Amino acid sequence: MAYPKIICLEGVDGVGKSTIAEHLVALLSENNFPALHVPSPSREMPVGKFLRSEVLPYDKIENWMPDVVGKLFEASFLETVWSLIDGREYTSRDVLILDRWTFTTLVYQQMCGIDADSRYNHVAGSMDDNDPGLWTSIYHLFDQLPAPWCEMFRFPRTYLLQAAPENIAARLAENPKRTDYVEHLGVDGLARYQNTYRDALAELTVGGMMPPHWYPVDCDQGAFETAHQIFQNMLSTVLVR
């Protein structure tokens, strides 16, 4: 049985992940690496659709406790993974491009002031010895998958997309129908948000909660140029394995 290559694009809302992923799919396909763009949470599956419509919009997110949102995302990750491996056949040249993954959930918990490795139950308001903490829970989330899928989805090569806050704000303004909380922060808020995101990601890496093989990418150069830079990096890393 052959297995696909798996990479992940991470970054704040509006940094250009989806557009870059589309260019990357084209570049990979043109070079005989069939690629699939996989948004997270899913836009098609039940839990993913619920997250997008009932949890993540800026006028609804305040109704949800961050650790509850984390558990919903865990369910979304699992439904996405099973849809990708159940009954599918791949070649060693196939590529799955994850548009955000488990790392974003961990970063968001840190940004909300919740220790991602804590056993504190925010619903009960106390420590819970039966709750392993979000990081441990997510780390073991894919244990039920057949090998080698578990490690492939647990630690894909990750590209952290970064851009100037004013450019992110301009991209968000191009689509007034977007409703996520981040789209209403403004340039200064986006700057703080992206810095916090980057710092939390670095903290999780140092703490062993993130894979050491993540690669920062400057998105101010344009979506196609960014996709080409990632593609060139992939040629010397994941695509040669």
mmCIF file of C-alpha atoms in Angstrom:
data_model
loop_
_atom_site.group_PDB
_atom_site.id
_atom_site.type_symbol
_atom_site.label_atom_id
_atom_site.label_comp_id
_atom_site.label_asym_id
_atom_site.label_seq_id
_atom_site.Cartn_x
_atom_site.Cartn_y
_atom_site.Cartn_z
ATOM 1 C CA MET A 1 0.000 0.000 0.000
ATOM 2 C CA ALA A 2 1.310 3.451 -0.932
ATOM 3 C CA TYR A 3 0.853 6.545 1.208
ATOM 4 C CA PRO A 4 0.597 10.228 0.230
ATOM 5 C CA LYS A 5 2.858 13.023 1.375
ATOM 6 C CA ILE A 6 1.189 15.321 3.914
ATOM 7 C CA ILE A 7 1.987 18.977 4.599
ATOM 8 C CA CYS A 8 0.197 21.640 6.622
ATOM 9 C CA LEU A 9 -0.277 25.373 6.038
ATOM 10 C CA GLU A 10 -0.719 27.347 9.279
ATOM 11 C CA GLY A 11 -1.274 31.050 9.858
ATOM 12 C CA VAL A 12 -3.802 33.644 10.990
ATOM 13 C CA ASP A 13 -7.058 34.348 9.157
ATOM 14 C CA GLY A 14 -6.502 36.414 6.027
ATOM 15 C CA VAL A 15 -2.850 35.538 5.550
ATOM 16 C CA GLY A 16 -3.716 33.805 2.274
ATOM 17 C CA LYS A 17 -3.663 30.090 3.137
ATOM 18 C CA SER A 18 -6.475 29.022 0.817
ATOM 19 C CA THR A 19 -5.202 31.016 -2.183
ATOM 20 C CA ILE A 20 -1.659 29.765 -1.638
ATOM 21 C CA ALA A 21 -2.975 26.206 -1.321
ATOM 22 C CA GLU A 22 -4.744 26.529 -4.684
ATOM 23 C CA HIS A 23 -1.533 27.693 -6.375
ATOM 24 C CA LEU A 24 0.370 24.908 -4.641
ATOM 25 C CA VAL A 25 -2.104 22.304 -5.880
ATOM 26 C CA ALA A 26 -1.546 23.578 -9.425
ATOM 27 C CA LEU A 27 2.252 23.583 -9.114
ATOM 28 C CA LEU A 28 2.309 20.072 -7.674
ATOM 29 C CA SER A 29 -0.108 18.724 -10.275
ATOM 30 C CA GLU A 30 1.904 20.274 -13.110
ATOM 31 C CA ASN A 31 4.924 18.375 -11.827
ATOM 32 C CA ASN A 32 3.101 15.047 -11.601
ATOM 33 C CA PHE A 33 2.315 15.250 -7.875
ATOM 34 C CA PRO A 34 -1.503 15.011 -7.667
ATOM 35 C CA ALA A 35 -2.562 17.217 -4.750
ATOM 36 C CA LEU A 36 -5.681 17.731 -2.655
ATOM 37 C CA HIS A 37 -6.474 20.888 -0.643
ATOM 38 C CA VAL A 38 -8.028 19.920 2.730
ATOM 39 C CA PRO A 39 -9.542 22.861 4.691
ATOM 40 C CA SER A 40 -9.922 22.497 8.455
ATOM 41 C CA PRO A 41 -12.526 22.520 9.807
ATOM 42 C CA SER A 42 -14.237 20.766 6.919
ATOM 43 C CA ARG A 43 -16.747 22.745 4.879
ATOM 44 C CA GLU A 44 -18.648 19.582 3.978
ATOM 45 C CA MET A 45 -18.705 17.265 7.000
ATOM 46 C CA PRO A 46 -21.112 17.568 9.966
ATOM 47 C CA VAL A 47 -18.826 18.731 12.793
ATOM 48 C CA GLY A 48 -16.839 21.023 10.530
ATOM 49 C CA LYS A 49 -19.977 22.669 9.162
ATOM 50 C CA PHE A 50 -21.290 23.126 12.716
ATOM 51 C CA LEU A 51 -18.039 24.791 13.809
ATOM 52 C CA ARG A 52 -18.097 27.171 10.848
ATOM 53 C CA SER A 53 -21.741 28.157 11.232
ATOM 54 C CA GLU A 54 -22.455 27.954 14.974
ATOM 55 C CA VAL A 55 -19.138 28.404 16.801
ATOM 56 C CA LEU A 56 -16.553 30.432 14.894
ATOM 57 C CA PRO A 57 -18.556 33.510 13.727
ATOM 58 C CA TYR A 58 -17.641 36.617 15.750
ATOM 59 C CA ASP A 59 -21.166 37.011 17.150
ATOM 60 C CA LYS A 60 -21.270 33.381 18.368
ATOM 61 C CA ILE A 61 -17.759 32.464 19.544
ATOM 62 C CA GLU A 62 -18.243 34.282 22.863
ATOM 63 C CA ASN A 63 -20.965 31.764 23.744
ATOM 64 C CA TRP A 64 -18.454 28.903 23.747
ATOM 65 C CA MET A 65 -15.753 28.019 26.285
ATOM 66 C CA PRO A 66 -12.341 27.623 24.596
ATOM 67 C CA ASP A 67 -11.787 24.089 25.892
ATOM 68 C CA VAL A 68 -15.204 23.021 24.562
ATOM 69 C CA VAL A 69 -14.241 24.468 21.175
ATOM 70 C CA GLY A 70 -11.032 22.437 21.409
ATOM 71 C CA LYS A 71 -12.983 19.216 21.844
ATOM 72 C CA LEU A 72 -15.226 20.078 18.899
ATOM 73 C CA PHE A 73 -12.135 20.579 16.783
ATOM 74 C CA GLU A 74 -10.831 17.181 17.874
ATOM 75 C CA ALA A 75 -14.014 15.618 16.501
ATOM 76 C CA SER A 76 -13.593 17.631 13.308
ATOM 77 C CA PHE A 77 -9.990 16.438 12.854
ATOM 78 C CA LEU A 78 -11.074 12.820 13.220
ATOM 79 C CA GLU A 79 -13.938 13.095 10.730
ATOM 80 C CA THR A 80 -11.560 14.749 8.259
ATOM 81 C CA VAL A 81 -8.871 12.079 8.666
ATOM 82 C CA TRP A 82 -11.261 9.177 8.264
ATOM 83 C CA SER A 83 -12.710 10.767 5.134
ATOM 84 C CA LEU A 84 -9.168 10.922 3.725
ATOM 85 C CA ILE A 85 -8.105 7.354 4.474
ATOM 86 C CA ASP A 86 -11.268 5.251 4.490
ATOM 87 C CA GLY A 87 -11.652 3.455 1.170
ATOM 88 C CA ARG A 88 -9.122 5.668 -0.654
ATOM 89 C CA GLU A 89 -6.098 4.554 -2.634
ATOM 90 C CA TYR A 90 -2.981 6.698 -2.998
ATOM 91 C CA THR A 91 0.339 6.599 -4.772
ATOM 92 C CA SER A 92 3.607 7.782 -3.256
ATOM 93 C CA ARG A 93 3.363 10.924 -5.419
ATOM 94 C CA ASP A 94 0.018 12.076 -4.018
ATOM 95 C CA VAL A 95 0.059 15.104 -1.698
ATOM 96 C CA LEU A 96 -2.467 16.194 0.935
ATOM 97 C CA ILE A 97 -2.340 19.906 1.817
ATOM 98 C CA LEU A 98 -3.897 20.484 5.235
ATOM 99 C CA ASP A 99 -5.216 24.049 5.480
ATOM 100 C CA ARG A 100 -4.683 24.366 9.267
ATOM 101 C CA TRP A 101 -4.424 21.432 11.603
ATOM 102 C CA THR A 102 -4.189 20.497 15.290
ATOM 103 C CA PHE A 103 -1.450 23.076 15.937
ATOM 104 C CA THR A 104 -3.849 25.977 15.406
ATOM 105 C CA THR A 105 -6.169 24.624 18.094
ATOM 106 C CA LEU A 106 -3.300 24.386 20.576
ATOM 107 C CA VAL A 107 -2.139 27.895 19.718
ATOM 108 C CA TYR A 108 -5.653 29.294 20.157
ATOM 109 C CA GLN A 109 -5.881 27.698 23.606
ATOM 110 C CA GLN A 110 -2.632 29.418 24.582
ATOM 111 C CA MET A 111 -3.918 32.711 23.181
ATOM 112 C CA CYS A 112 -7.100 32.349 25.250
ATOM 113 C CA GLY A 113 -4.968 32.006 28.385
ATOM 114 C CA ILE A 114 -5.519 28.266 28.714
ATOM 115 C CA ASP A 115 -2.485 26.070 29.230
ATOM 116 C CA ALA A 116 -2.815 23.506 26.450
ATOM 117 C CA ASP A 117 -1.183 20.899 28.713
ATOM 118 C CA SER A 118 -3.392 21.650 31.723
ATOM 119 C CA ARG A 119 -5.866 19.206 33.245
ATOM 120 C CA TYR A 120 -8.075 22.095 34.397
ATOM 121 C CA ASN A 121 -11.716 21.500 33.524
ATOM 122 C CA HIS A 122 -13.230 24.895 32.770
ATOM 123 C CA VAL A 123 -16.765 23.541 32.798
ATOM 124 C CA ALA A 124 -16.419 22.082 36.288
ATOM 125 C CA GLY A 125 -14.093 24.857 37.455
ATOM 126 C CA SER A 126 -11.488 22.535 38.940
ATOM 127 C CA MET A 127 -8.615 20.172 38.179
ATOM 128 C CA ASP A 128 -9.749 16.898 36.664
ATOM 129 C CA ASP A 129 -7.488 13.858 37.056
ATOM 130 C CA ASN A 130 -9.482 12.101 34.346
ATOM 131 C CA ASP A 131 -8.815 14.873 31.813
ATOM 132 C CA PRO A 132 -5.355 14.457 30.249
ATOM 133 C CA GLY A 133 -5.252 18.057 28.983
ATOM 134 C CA LEU A 134 -5.812 19.238 25.419
ATOM 135 C CA TRP A 135 -2.261 18.614 24.173
ATOM 136 C CA THR A 136 -2.126 15.039 25.469
ATOM 137 C CA SER A 137 -5.614 14.448 24.120
ATOM 138 C CA ILE A 138 -4.699 15.764 20.679
ATOM 139 C CA TYR A 139 -1.350 13.948 20.675
ATOM 140 C CA HIS A 140 -3.156 10.635 21.166
ATOM 141 C CA LEU A 141 -6.103 11.600 18.969
ATOM 142 C CA PHE A 142 -4.822 9.636 15.990
ATOM 143 C CA ASP A 143 -3.651 6.554 17.915
ATOM 144 C CA GLN A 144 -6.604 4.570 16.603
ATOM 145 C CA LEU A 145 -5.464 5.082 13.013
ATOM 146 C CA PRO A 146 -3.672 2.244 11.240
ATOM 147 C CA ALA A 147 0.091 2.709 10.918
ATOM 148 C CA PRO A 148 1.729 4.771 9.501
ATOM 149 C CA TRP A 149 -1.208 7.206 9.249
ATOM 150 C CA CYS A 150 -0.960 8.083 12.935
ATOM 151 C CA GLU A 151 2.451 9.787 12.761
ATOM 152 C CA MET A 152 1.789 11.216 9.316
ATOM 153 C CA PHE A 153 -1.227 13.171 10.583
ATOM 154 C CA ARG A 154 0.252 13.859 14.004
ATOM 155 C CA PHE A 155 3.352 15.657 12.728
ATOM 156 C CA PRO A 156 3.094 16.751 9.070
ATOM 157 C CA ARG A 157 5.691 19.159 7.766
ATOM 158 C CA THR A 158 4.239 22.559 8.648
ATOM 159 C CA TYR A 159 4.626 25.908 6.897
ATOM 160 C CA LEU A 160 3.847 28.959 9.052
ATOM 161 C CA LEU A 161 2.541 31.711 6.756
ATOM 162 C CA GLN A 162 3.181 35.290 7.907
ATOM 163 C CA ALA A 163 2.386 38.711 6.397
ATOM 164 C CA ALA A 164 2.253 42.401 7.297
ATOM 165 C CA PRO A 165 -0.912 43.180 9.317
ATOM 166 C CA GLU A 166 -2.013 45.891 6.874
ATOM 167 C CA ASN A 167 -1.845 43.391 4.018
ATOM 168 C CA ILE A 168 -3.890 40.873 6.011
ATOM 169 C CA ALA A 169 -6.483 43.556 6.808
ATOM 170 C CA ALA A 170 -6.695 44.479 3.120
ATOM 171 C CA ARG A 171 -7.265 40.853 2.129
ATOM 172 C CA LEU A 172 -10.004 40.450 4.725
ATOM 173 C CA ALA A 173 -11.692 43.651 3.536
ATOM 174 C CA GLU A 174 -11.946 42.194 0.025
ATOM 175 C CA ASN A 175 -14.540 39.728 1.299
ATOM 176 C CA PRO A 176 -17.085 41.578 3.481
ATOM 177 C CA LYS A 177 -19.172 38.418 3.868
ATOM 178 C CA ARG A 178 -16.572 36.780 6.104
ATOM 179 C CA THR A 179 -17.804 36.675 9.676
ATOM 180 C CA ASP A 180 -15.043 35.156 11.826
ATOM 181 C CA TYR A 181 -13.969 37.113 14.889
ATOM 182 C CA VAL A 182 -10.494 37.894 13.559
ATOM 183 C CA GLU A 183 -11.855 39.788 10.571
ATOM 184 C CA HIS A 184 -13.097 42.534 12.897
ATOM 185 C CA LEU A 185 -9.846 43.235 14.758
ATOM 186 C CA GLY A 186 -8.427 45.994 12.542
ATOM 187 C CA VAL A 187 -4.744 46.466 11.641
ATOM 188 C CA ASP A 188 -3.485 46.945 15.237
ATOM 189 C CA GLY A 189 -5.517 44.018 16.494
ATOM 190 C CA LEU A 190 -4.250 41.830 13.659
ATOM 191 C CA ALA A 191 -0.654 42.778 14.494
ATOM 192 C CA ARG A 192 -1.114 41.711 18.127
ATOM 193 C CA TYR A 193 -2.972 38.596 17.025
ATOM 194 C CA GLN A 194 -0.260 37.462 14.615
ATOM 195 C CA ASN A 195 2.540 38.172 17.111
ATOM 196 C CA THR A 196 0.707 36.208 19.791
ATOM 197 C CA TYR A 197 0.083 33.396 17.313
ATOM 198 C CA ARG A 198 3.779 33.231 16.378
ATOM 199 C CA ASP A 199 4.953 33.402 19.999
ATOM 200 C CA ALA A 200 2.505 30.723 21.118
ATOM 201 C CA LEU A 201 3.609 28.485 18.258
ATOM 202 C CA ALA A 202 7.255 28.948 19.281
ATOM 203 C CA GLU A 203 6.380 28.178 22.910
ATOM 204 C CA LEU A 204 4.613 24.981 21.932
ATOM 205 C CA THR A 205 7.597 23.971 19.793
ATOM 206 C CA VAL A 206 10.078 24.507 22.615
ATOM 207 C CA GLY A 207 7.768 22.587 24.941
ATOM 208 C CA GLY A 208 7.686 19.616 22.592
ATOM 209 C CA MET A 209 4.035 20.128 21.649
ATOM 210 C CA MET A 210 4.842 21.099 18.073
ATOM 211 C CA PRO A 211 7.013 19.252 15.554
ATOM 212 C CA PRO A 212 10.513 20.692 15.151
ATOM 213 C CA HIS A 213 10.178 20.649 11.362
ATOM 214 C CA TRP A 214 8.071 23.747 10.708
ATOM 215 C CA TYR A 215 9.113 26.346 8.225
ATOM 216 C CA PRO A 216 8.276 30.104 8.352
ATOM 217 C CA VAL A 217 7.202 31.669 5.044
ATOM 218 C CA ASP A 218 6.813 35.368 4.132
ATOM 219 C CA CYS A 219 3.487 35.827 2.306
ATOM 220 C CA ASP A 220 3.971 39.510 1.447
ATOM 221 C CA GLN A 221 5.724 38.426 -1.745
ATOM 222 C CA GLY A 222 2.410 37.333 -3.308
ATOM 223 C CA ALA A 223 0.376 34.130 -3.274
ATOM 224 C CA PHE A 224 1.961 32.462 -6.314
ATOM 225 C CA GLU A 225 5.500 33.373 -5.214
ATOM 226 C CA THR A 226 4.761 32.006 -1.753
ATOM 227 C CA ALA A 227 3.386 28.774 -3.187
ATOM 228 C CA HIS A 228 6.468 28.446 -5.405
ATOM 229 C CA GLN A 229 8.765 28.924 -2.396
ATOM 230 C CA ILE A 230 6.921 26.192 -0.502
ATOM 231 C CA PHE A 231 7.039 23.919 -3.548
ATOM 232 C CA GLN A 232 10.802 24.381 -3.865
ATOM 233 C CA ASN A 233 11.219 23.539 -0.189
ATOM 234 C CA MET A 234 9.043 20.452 -0.610
ATOM 235 C CA LEU A 235 11.205 19.211 -3.487
ATOM 236 C CA SER A 236 14.153 18.891 -1.130
ATOM 237 C CA THR A 237 12.197 17.575 1.871
ATOM 238 C CA VAL A 238 8.887 15.713 1.785
ATOM 239 C CA LEU A 239 8.795 14.951 -1.954
ATOM 240 C CA VAL A 240 12.108 13.089 -1.954
ATOM 241 C CA ARG A 241 11.125 10.628 0.773
#
